[in-house]
Coordinates of C-alpha atoms in Angstrom, one line a residue:
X1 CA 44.9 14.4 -12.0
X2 CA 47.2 15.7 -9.1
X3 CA 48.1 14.5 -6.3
X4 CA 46.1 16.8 -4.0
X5 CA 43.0 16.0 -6.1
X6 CA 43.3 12.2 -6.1
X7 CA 44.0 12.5 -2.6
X8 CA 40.9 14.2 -1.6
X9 CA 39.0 11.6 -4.1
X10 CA 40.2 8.8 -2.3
X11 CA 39.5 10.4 1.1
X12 CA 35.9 10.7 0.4
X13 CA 35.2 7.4 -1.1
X14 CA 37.0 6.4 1.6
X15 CA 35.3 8.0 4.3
X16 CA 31.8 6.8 2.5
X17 CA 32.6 3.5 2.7
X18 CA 34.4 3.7 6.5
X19 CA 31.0 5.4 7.8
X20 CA 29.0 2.5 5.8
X21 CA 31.0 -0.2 7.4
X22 CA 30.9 1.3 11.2
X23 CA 27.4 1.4 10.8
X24 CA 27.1 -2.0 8.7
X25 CA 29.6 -3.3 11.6
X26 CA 27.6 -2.3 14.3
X27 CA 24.0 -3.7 13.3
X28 CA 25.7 -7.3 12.6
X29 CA 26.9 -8.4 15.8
X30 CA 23.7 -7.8 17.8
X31 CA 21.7 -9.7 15.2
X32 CA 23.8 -12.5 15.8
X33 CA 23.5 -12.4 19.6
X34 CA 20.0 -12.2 19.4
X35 CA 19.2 -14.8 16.8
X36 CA 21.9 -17.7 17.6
X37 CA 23.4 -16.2 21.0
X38 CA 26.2 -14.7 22.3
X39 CA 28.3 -18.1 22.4
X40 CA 28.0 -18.4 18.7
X41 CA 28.7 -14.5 18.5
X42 CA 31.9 -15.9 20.0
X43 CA 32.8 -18.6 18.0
X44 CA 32.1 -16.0 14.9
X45 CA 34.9 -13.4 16.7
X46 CA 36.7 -16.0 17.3
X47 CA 36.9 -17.7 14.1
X48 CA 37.4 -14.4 11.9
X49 CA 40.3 -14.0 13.9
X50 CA 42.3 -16.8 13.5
X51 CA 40.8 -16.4 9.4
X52 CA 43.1 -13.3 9.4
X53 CA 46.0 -15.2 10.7
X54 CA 45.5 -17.3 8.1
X55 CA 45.1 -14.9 5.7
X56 CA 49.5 -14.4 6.6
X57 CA 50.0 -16.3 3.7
X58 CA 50.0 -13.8 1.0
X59 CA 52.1 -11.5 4.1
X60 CA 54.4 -8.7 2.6
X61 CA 53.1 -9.5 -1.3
X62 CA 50.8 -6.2 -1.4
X63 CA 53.3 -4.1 0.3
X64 CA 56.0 -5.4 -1.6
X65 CA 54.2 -5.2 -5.0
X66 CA 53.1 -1.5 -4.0
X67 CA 57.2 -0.6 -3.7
X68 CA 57.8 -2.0 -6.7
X69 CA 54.8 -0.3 -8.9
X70 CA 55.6 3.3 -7.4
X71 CA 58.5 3.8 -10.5
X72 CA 57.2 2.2 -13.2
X73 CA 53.7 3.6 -12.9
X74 CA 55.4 7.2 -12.0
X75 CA 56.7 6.8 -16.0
X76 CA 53.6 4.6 -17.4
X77 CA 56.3 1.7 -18.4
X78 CA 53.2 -0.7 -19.0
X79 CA 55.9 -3.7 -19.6
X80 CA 57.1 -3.4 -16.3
X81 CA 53.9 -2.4 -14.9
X82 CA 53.0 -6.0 -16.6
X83 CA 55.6 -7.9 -15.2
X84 CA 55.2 -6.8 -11.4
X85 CA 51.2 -7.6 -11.7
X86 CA 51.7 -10.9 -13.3
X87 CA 53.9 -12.0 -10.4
X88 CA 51.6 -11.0 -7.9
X89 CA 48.8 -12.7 -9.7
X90 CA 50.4 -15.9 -9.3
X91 CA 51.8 -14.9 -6.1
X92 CA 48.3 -15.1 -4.5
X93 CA 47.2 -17.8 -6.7
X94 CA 49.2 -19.7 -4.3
X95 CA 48.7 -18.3 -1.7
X96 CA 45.0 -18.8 -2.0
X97 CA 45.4 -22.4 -2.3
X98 CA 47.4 -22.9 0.9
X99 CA 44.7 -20.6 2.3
X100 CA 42.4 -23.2 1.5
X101 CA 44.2 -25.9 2.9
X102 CA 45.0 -24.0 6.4
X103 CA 41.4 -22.9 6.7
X104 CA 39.9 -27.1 5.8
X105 CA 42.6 -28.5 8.7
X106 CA 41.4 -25.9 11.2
X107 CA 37.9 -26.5 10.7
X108 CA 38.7 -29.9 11.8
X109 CA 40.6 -28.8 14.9
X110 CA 38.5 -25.9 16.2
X111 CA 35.3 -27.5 17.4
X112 CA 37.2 -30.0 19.7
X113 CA 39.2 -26.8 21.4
X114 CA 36.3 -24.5 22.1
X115 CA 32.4 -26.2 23.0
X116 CA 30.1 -23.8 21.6
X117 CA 26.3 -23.7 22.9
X118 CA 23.7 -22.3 20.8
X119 CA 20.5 -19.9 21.8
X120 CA 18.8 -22.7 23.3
X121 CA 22.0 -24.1 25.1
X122 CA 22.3 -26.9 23.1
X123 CA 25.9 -27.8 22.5
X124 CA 26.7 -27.1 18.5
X125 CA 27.8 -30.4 16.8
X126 CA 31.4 -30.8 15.5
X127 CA 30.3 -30.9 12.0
X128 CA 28.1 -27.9 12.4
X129 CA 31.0 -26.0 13.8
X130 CA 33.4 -27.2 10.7
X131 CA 31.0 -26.3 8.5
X132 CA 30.2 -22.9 9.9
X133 CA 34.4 -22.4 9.8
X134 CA 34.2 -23.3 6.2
X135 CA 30.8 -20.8 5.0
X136 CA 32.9 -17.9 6.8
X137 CA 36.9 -19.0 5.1
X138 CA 35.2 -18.8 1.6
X139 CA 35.6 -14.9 1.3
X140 CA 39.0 -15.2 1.9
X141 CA 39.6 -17.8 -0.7
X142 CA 37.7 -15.8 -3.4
X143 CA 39.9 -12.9 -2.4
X144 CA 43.0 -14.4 -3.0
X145 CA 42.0 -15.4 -6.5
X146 CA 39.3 -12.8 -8.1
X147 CA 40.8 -9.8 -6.7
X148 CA 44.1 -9.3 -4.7
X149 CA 46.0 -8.2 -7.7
X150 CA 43.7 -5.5 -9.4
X151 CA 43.6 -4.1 -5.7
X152 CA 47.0 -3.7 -5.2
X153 CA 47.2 -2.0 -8.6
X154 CA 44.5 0.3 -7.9
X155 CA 46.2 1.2 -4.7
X156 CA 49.7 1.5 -5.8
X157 CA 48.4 4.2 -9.0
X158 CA 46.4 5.8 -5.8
X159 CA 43.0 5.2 -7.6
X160 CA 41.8 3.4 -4.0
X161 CA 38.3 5.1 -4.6
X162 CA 37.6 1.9 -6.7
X163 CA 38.2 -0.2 -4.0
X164 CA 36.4 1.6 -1.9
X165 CA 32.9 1.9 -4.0
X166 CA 33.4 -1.5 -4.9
X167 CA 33.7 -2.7 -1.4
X168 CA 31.1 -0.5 -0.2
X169 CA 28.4 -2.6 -2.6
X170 CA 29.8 -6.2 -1.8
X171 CA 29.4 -4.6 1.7
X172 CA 25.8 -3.5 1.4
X173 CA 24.7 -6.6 0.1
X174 CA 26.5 -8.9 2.9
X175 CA 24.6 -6.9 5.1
X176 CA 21.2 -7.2 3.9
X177 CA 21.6 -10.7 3.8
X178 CA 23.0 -11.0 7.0
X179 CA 19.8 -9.2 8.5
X180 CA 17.2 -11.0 6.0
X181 CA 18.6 -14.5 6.4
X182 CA 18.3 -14.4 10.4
X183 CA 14.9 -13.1 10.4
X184 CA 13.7 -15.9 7.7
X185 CA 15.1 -18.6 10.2
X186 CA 18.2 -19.3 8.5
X187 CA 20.4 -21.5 9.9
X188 CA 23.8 -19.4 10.6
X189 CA 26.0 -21.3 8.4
X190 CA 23.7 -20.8 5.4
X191 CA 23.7 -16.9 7.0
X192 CA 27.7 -16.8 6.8
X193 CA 27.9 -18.4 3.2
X194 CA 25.6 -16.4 1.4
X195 CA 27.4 -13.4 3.1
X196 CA 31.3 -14.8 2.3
X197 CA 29.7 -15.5 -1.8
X198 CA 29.3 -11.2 -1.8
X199 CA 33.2 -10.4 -2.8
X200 CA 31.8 -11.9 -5.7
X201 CA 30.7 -8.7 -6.5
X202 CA 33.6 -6.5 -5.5
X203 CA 35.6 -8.8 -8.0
X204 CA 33.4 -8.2 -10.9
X205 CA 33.3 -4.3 -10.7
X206 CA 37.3 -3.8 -10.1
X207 CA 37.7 -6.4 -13.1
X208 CA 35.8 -4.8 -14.8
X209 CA 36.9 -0.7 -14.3
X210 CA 40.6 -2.4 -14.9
X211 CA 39.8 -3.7 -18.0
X212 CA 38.7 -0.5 -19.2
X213 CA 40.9 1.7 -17.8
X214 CA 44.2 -0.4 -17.8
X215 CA 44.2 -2.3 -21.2
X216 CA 47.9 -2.3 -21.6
X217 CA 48.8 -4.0 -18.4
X218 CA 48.7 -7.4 -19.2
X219 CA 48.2 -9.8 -16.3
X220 CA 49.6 -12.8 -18.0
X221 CA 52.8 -11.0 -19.2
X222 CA 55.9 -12.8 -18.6
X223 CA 56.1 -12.2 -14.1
X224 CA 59.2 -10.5 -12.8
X225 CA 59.3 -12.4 -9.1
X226 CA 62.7 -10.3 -8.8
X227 CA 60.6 -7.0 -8.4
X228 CA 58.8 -8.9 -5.0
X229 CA 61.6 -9.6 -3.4
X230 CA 61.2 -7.5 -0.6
X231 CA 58.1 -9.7 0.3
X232 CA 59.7 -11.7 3.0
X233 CA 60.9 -8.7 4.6
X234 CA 57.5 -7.0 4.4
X235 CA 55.8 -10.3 6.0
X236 CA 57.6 -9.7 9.6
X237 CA 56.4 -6.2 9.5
X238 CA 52.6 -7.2 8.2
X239 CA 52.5 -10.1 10.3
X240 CA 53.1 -8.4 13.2
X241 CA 50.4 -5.7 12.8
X242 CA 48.2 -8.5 11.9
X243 CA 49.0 -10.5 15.4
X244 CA 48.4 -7.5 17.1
X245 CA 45.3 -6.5 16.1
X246 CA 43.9 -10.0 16.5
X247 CA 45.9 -10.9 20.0
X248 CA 43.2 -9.8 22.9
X249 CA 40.8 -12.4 21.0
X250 CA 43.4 -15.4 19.9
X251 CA 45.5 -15.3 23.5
X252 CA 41.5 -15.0 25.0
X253 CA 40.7 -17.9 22.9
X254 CA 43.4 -20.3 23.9
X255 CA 43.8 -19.2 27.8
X256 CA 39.9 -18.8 28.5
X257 CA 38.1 -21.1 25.9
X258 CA 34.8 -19.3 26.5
X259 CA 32.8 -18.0 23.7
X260 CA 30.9 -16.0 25.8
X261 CA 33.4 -13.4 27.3
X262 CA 35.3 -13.2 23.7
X263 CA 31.6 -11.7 22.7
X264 CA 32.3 -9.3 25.2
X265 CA 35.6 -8.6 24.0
X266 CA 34.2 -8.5 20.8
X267 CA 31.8 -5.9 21.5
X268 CA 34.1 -3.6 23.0
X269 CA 37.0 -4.2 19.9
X270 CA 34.3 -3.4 17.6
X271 CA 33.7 -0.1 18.6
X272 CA 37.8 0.6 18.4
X273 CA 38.0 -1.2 15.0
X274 CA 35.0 1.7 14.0
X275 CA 37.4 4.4 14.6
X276 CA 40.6 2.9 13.1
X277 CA 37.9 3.0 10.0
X278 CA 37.3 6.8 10.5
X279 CA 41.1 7.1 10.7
X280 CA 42.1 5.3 7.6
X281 CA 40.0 7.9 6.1
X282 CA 43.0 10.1 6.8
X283 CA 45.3 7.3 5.5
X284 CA 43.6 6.9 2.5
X285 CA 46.4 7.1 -0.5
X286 CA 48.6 8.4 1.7
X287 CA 51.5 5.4 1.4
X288 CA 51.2 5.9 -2.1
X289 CA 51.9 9.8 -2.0
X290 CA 54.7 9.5 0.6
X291 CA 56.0 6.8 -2.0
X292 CA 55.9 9.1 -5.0
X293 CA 57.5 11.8 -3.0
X294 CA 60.5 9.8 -1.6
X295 CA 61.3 8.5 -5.4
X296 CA 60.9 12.0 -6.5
X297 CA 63.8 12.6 -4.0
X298 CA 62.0 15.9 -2.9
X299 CA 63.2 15.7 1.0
X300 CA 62.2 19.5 2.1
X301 CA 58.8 18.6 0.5
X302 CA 58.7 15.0 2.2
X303 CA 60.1 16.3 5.5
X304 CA 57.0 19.0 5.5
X305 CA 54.8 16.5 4.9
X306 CA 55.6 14.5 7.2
X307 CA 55.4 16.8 10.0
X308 CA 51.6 18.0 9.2
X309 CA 50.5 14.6 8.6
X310 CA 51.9 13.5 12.1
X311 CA 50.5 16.3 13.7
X312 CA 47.1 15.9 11.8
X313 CA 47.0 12.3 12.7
X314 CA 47.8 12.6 16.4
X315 CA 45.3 15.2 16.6
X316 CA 42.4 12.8 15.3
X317 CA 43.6 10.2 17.7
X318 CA 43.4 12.4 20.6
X319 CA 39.6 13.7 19.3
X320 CA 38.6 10.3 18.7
X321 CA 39.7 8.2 21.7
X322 CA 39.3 11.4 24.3
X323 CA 35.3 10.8 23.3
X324 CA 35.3 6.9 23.3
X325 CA 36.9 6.8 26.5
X326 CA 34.2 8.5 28.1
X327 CA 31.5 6.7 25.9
X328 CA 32.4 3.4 25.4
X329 CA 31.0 1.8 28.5
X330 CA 27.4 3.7 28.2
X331 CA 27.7 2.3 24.3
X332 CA 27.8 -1.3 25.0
X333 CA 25.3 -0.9 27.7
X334 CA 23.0 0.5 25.3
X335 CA 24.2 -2.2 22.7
X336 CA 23.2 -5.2 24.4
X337 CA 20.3 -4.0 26.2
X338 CA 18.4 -6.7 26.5
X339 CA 20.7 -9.5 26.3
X340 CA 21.5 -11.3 29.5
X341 CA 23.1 -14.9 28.8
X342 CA 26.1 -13.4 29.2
X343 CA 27.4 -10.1 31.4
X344 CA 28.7 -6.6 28.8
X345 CA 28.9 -4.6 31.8
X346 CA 32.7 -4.6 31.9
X347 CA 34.0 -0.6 32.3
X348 CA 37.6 -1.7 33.0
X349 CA 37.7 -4.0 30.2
X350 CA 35.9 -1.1 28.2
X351 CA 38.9 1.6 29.0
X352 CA 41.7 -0.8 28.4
X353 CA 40.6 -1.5 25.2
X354 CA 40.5 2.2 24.3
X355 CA 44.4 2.5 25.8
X356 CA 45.5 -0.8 23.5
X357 CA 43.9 1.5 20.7
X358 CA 45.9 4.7 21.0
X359 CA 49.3 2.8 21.8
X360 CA 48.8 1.2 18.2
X361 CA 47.5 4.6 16.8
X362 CA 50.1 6.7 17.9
X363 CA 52.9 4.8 15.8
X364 CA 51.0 4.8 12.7
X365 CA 53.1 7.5 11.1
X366 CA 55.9 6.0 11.8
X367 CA 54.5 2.4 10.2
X368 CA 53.5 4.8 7.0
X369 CA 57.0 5.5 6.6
X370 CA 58.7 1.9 7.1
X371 CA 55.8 0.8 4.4
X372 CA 56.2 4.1 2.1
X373 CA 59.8 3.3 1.8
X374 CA 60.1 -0.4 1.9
X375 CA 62.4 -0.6 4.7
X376 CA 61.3 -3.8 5.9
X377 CA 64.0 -5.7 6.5
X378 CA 65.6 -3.1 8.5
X379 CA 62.5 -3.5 11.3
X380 CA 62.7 -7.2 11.4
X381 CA 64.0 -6.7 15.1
X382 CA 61.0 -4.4 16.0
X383 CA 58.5 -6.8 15.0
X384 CA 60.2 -9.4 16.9
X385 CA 60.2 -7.5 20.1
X386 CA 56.7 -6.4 19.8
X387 CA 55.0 -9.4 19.5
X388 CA 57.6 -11.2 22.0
X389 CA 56.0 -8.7 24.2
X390 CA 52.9 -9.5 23.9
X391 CA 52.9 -13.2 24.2
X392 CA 54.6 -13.3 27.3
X393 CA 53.3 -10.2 29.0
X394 CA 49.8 -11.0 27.4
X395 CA 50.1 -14.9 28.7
X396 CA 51.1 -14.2 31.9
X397 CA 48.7 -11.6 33.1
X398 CA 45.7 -13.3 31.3
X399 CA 47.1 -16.4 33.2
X400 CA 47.1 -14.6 36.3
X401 CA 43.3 -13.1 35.9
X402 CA 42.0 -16.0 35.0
X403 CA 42.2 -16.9 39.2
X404 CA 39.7 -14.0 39.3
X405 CA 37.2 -14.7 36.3
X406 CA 37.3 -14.9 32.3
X407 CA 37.2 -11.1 32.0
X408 CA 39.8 -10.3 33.9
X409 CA 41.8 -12.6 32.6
X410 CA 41.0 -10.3 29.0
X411 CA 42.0 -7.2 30.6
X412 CA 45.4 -9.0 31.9
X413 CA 45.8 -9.8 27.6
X414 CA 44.8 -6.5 27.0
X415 CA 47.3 -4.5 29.0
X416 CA 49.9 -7.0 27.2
X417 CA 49.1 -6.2 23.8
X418 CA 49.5 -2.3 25.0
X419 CA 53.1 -3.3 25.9
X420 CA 54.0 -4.8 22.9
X421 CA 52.5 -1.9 21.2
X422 CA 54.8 1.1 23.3
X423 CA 58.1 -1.2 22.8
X424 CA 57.5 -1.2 18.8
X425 CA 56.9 3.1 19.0
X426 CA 60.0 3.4 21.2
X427 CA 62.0 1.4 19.1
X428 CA 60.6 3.1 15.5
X429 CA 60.8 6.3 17.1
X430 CA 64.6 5.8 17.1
X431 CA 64.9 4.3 13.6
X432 CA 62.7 6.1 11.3
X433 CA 63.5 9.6 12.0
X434 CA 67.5 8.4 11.5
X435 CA 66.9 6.4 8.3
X436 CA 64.1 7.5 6.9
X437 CA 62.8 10.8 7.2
X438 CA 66.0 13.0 8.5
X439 CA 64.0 14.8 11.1
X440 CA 64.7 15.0 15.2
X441 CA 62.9 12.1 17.1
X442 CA 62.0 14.4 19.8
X443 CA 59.1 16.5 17.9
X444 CA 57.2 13.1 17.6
X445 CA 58.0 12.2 21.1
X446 CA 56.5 15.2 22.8
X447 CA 53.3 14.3 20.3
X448 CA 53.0 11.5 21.8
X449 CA 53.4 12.5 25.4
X450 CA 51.1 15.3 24.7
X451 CA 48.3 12.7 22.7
X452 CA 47.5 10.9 25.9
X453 CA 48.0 13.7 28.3
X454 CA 45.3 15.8 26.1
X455 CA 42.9 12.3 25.7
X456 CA 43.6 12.4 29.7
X457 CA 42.0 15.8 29.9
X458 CA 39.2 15.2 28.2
X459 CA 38.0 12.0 29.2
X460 CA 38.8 12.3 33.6
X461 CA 36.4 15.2 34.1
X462 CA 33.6 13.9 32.1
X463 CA 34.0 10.1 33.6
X464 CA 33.6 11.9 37.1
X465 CA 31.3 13.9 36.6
X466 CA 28.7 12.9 33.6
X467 CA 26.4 10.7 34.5
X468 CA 26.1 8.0 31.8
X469 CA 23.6 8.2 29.4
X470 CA 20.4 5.4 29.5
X471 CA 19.1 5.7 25.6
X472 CA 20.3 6.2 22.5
X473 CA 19.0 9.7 21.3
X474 CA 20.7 11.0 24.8
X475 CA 23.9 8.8 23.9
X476 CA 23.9 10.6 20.8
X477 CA 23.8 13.9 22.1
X478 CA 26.5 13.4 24.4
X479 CA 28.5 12.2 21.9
X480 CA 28.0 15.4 19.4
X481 CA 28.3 17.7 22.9
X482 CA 32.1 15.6 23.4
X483 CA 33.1 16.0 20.0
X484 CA 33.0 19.6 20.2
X485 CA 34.4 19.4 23.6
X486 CA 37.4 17.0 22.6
X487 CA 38.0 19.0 19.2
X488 CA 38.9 22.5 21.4
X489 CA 41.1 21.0 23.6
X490 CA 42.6 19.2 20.8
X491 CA 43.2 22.4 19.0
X492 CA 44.6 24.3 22.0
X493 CA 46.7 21.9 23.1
X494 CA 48.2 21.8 19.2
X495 CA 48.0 25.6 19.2
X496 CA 50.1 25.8 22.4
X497 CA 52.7 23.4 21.7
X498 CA 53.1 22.6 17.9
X499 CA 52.1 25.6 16.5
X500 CA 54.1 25.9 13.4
X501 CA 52.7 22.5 12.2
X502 CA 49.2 23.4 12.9
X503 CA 49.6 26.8 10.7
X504 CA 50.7 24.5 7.9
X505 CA 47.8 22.5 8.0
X506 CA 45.7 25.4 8.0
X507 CA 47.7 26.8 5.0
X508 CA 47.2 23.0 3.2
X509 CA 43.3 23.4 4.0
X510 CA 43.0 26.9 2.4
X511 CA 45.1 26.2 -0.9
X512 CA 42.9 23.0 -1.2
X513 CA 39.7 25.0 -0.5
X514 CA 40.7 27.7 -3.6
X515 CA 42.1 25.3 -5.6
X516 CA 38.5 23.4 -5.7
X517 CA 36.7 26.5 -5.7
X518 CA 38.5 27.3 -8.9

């Protein structure tokens, strides 16, 4: 299969599964809010958060065991191929233990932090709160040791369309349980468990389609730790993007300890971590095929590349967050309809949100290449800076908001997290294009530039002069009516100012067209 073809496969599965979990992701939050409340909504935010941290353990092993499985599956040398997945195998063995061991101690610590009152207002035990932190840290345990290492081979031989069906069912399943359980009267830590025991599944179908298709990699072969090596570099670089994505709700947690308003942020993040999942649909195998190209050594080809994708993603971005800036507010509104033990109404909150977003999507092709090439170690500096950034820009202005209320105190952590976010582009922007790809820094620049210029254009005029929509089916139709809207200027601004790129595209689109049609 070529690489085009597989590339296309993965997108689809992955796009599948993305639009099954924005959905899935949308229904589960408001069932929790209106069954146990918006405090233990919190707490659950909260918790999955500092889960992920946790999760930092196994940093840098997937990324590093990707870079080392690009060669030897490139020439199907099954002893090496071996060797690599028997170290990571044990890798996250360990790591899942320490896992463990991090997520027992902080269920001990957490419920004497943060109070957390239920529907009623009654004040959640300790124990209940442990145990709650426990039901929800058991899919991450069974990760580590059922199914890290077939994932990372999957991903690494650009067959990711496993994962992705095979997440998609674990997913379906945790969902219907998660809206069964509530409506039987399930206690929520029963809820959580029965929903962390679905990777279960996932495990059993990628064990299964590996087994099958991958008999002569043998997972107990003899483990060549040498080939990992680059792990400890690629932890700075993961655990960075990992802090990041998680800051608004862990800085939130430890400067406002309120439940409540981290459902709010909550809220508001989930409809931003939707469209990061429509984006990774354009992600999808991508790391892998930059990988293969820069081993094949093909730099006109990889340069090319490069370019279109950039352009392609940036254009997305633009599309995307040019229609959530206008809708995001109206959304939530609509959301929580209904729900009044704690205040969603939050439109400034609701538009910084969207700016953190497209500062941390508008260096994603420059993360692709650090991560296609393995030039971890190089970045080390960046990472540092970024989330140095954060923390003390972040602290300080959530310090300062809190004089004016828990959400403002948010949007002060909020606008940190943004700055962290422009210091890492501005200092990849100068390093990949010199070490990596060979191209001018200024093309991706202007992109930039021109990506929130163009999401400017389309969101100002409709935020002044729409008025927002009051029910779904309308919410819908404005939504359609934007995305049409977002898409032309999206495409004229491209047409006007990186024309050549957007040609190419059109000319990768076509030969994929006939070459399916064939």
């Amino acid at each position: 299969m070529s690489r085009t073809a597989r590339f296309v496969k993965n997108t689809l599965s992955t796009a599948v599964y993305q639009m099954t979990a924005m959905v899935m992701g949308f229904i589960t939050p408001r069932l929790m809010i209106l069954y146990y409340g918006s405090e233990v909504n919190g707490l659950i935010v909260s918790v999955t958060e500092f889960l992920t941290y946790f999760k930092m353990v196994e940093a840098g092993l997937a990324a590093a065991a990707n870079v080392a499985l690009y060669e030897p599956l490139a020439k199907r040398d099954y002893p090496a191929i071996s060797g690599v997945v028997s170290a990571a195998r044990g890798f996250y063995n360990t790591a899942g233990w320490l896992f463990l061991a991090i997520t027992a101690l902080f269920s001990i610590g957490y419920p004497f932090f943060v109070p957390v009152m239920d529907i009623n207002g009654i004040q959640m035990s300790n124990l209940s709160v442990m145990l709650l932190v426990m039901a929800m840290g058991v899919s991450g345990a069974l990760e580590f040791f059922t199914m890290s290492r077939f994932r990372v081979l999957l991903t690494a031989d650009q067959h990711t369309y496993v994962v992705s069906l095979a997440s998609m069912c674990s997913l379906l399943l945790s969902t219907t349980l998660l809206v069964v359980l509530p409506f039987l009267g399930q206690d929520v830590i029963v809820v959580r468990l029965a929903a962390s025991l679905t990777i279960l599944l996932r495990a059993m179908i990628l064990n299964r389609y590996v087994k099958k298709h991958y008999a002569q990699v043998d997972m107990h072969a003899k483990p060549n730790k040498g080939a990992l090596s680059k792990r400890w570099d690629a932890l700075y670089v993961e655990l960075t993007e990992v802090f990041q994505n998680g800051a608004g709700v862990i800085l939130g947690t430890v400067i406002t300890r309120e439940p409540g308003v981290l459902s709010v942020y909550g809220v508001y993040h989930m409809v931003t971590v939707g469209l990061w999942g429509v984006l990774k649909m354009a992600t999808t195998g991508i790391y892998s095929i930059f990988g293969n190209l820069l081993v094949s050594r093909n730099k006109g080809a990889f340069q090319k590349a490069y370019s279109d994708f950039e352009c392609f993603y940036h254009m997305a971005v633009t599309i995307l967050f040019g229609v959530a800036a206008v809708l995001i507010v109206p959304f939530v509104n609509l959301y929580t309809h209904g729900i009044e033990d704690v205040n969603y109404n939050v439109p400034v909150l609701g538009l910084l949100i969207i700016f953190e977003a497209v500062t941390m999507h508008c260096k994603i092709p420059l993360d692709l290449m650090i991560s296609s090439s393995g030039k971890f170690r190089e970045v080390k500096p960046h990472c540092v800076w970024q989330i140095a950034t954060t923390v003390v820009v972040g602290a300080v202005l959530g310090l300062i908001g809190l004089q004016y209320g828990p959400a403002w105190s948010l949007c002060g952590i909020v606008i940190g997290v943004s700055a962290g976010n422009l210091v890492r582009t501005a200092m990849q922007l100068h390093f990949v294009p010199k070490e990596i790809t060979g191209l001018s820094w200024k093309p991706s620049l202007i992109r930039i530039i021109r990506m929130f210029l163009t999401i400017a254009v389309i969101a100002a005029p409709c935020l002044i002069l729409i008025d927002a929509p009051r029910r779904f089916f309308t919410w819908v139709m404005y939504a359609f009516m934007l995305v049409i809207y977002a898409t032309g200027v999206a495409f004229a601004s491209a047409w006007l100012f990186d024309r050549e790129a957007l040609k190419s595209l059109f000319a990768r689109l076509m030969a994929l067209i006939n070459r399916f049609a064939q």
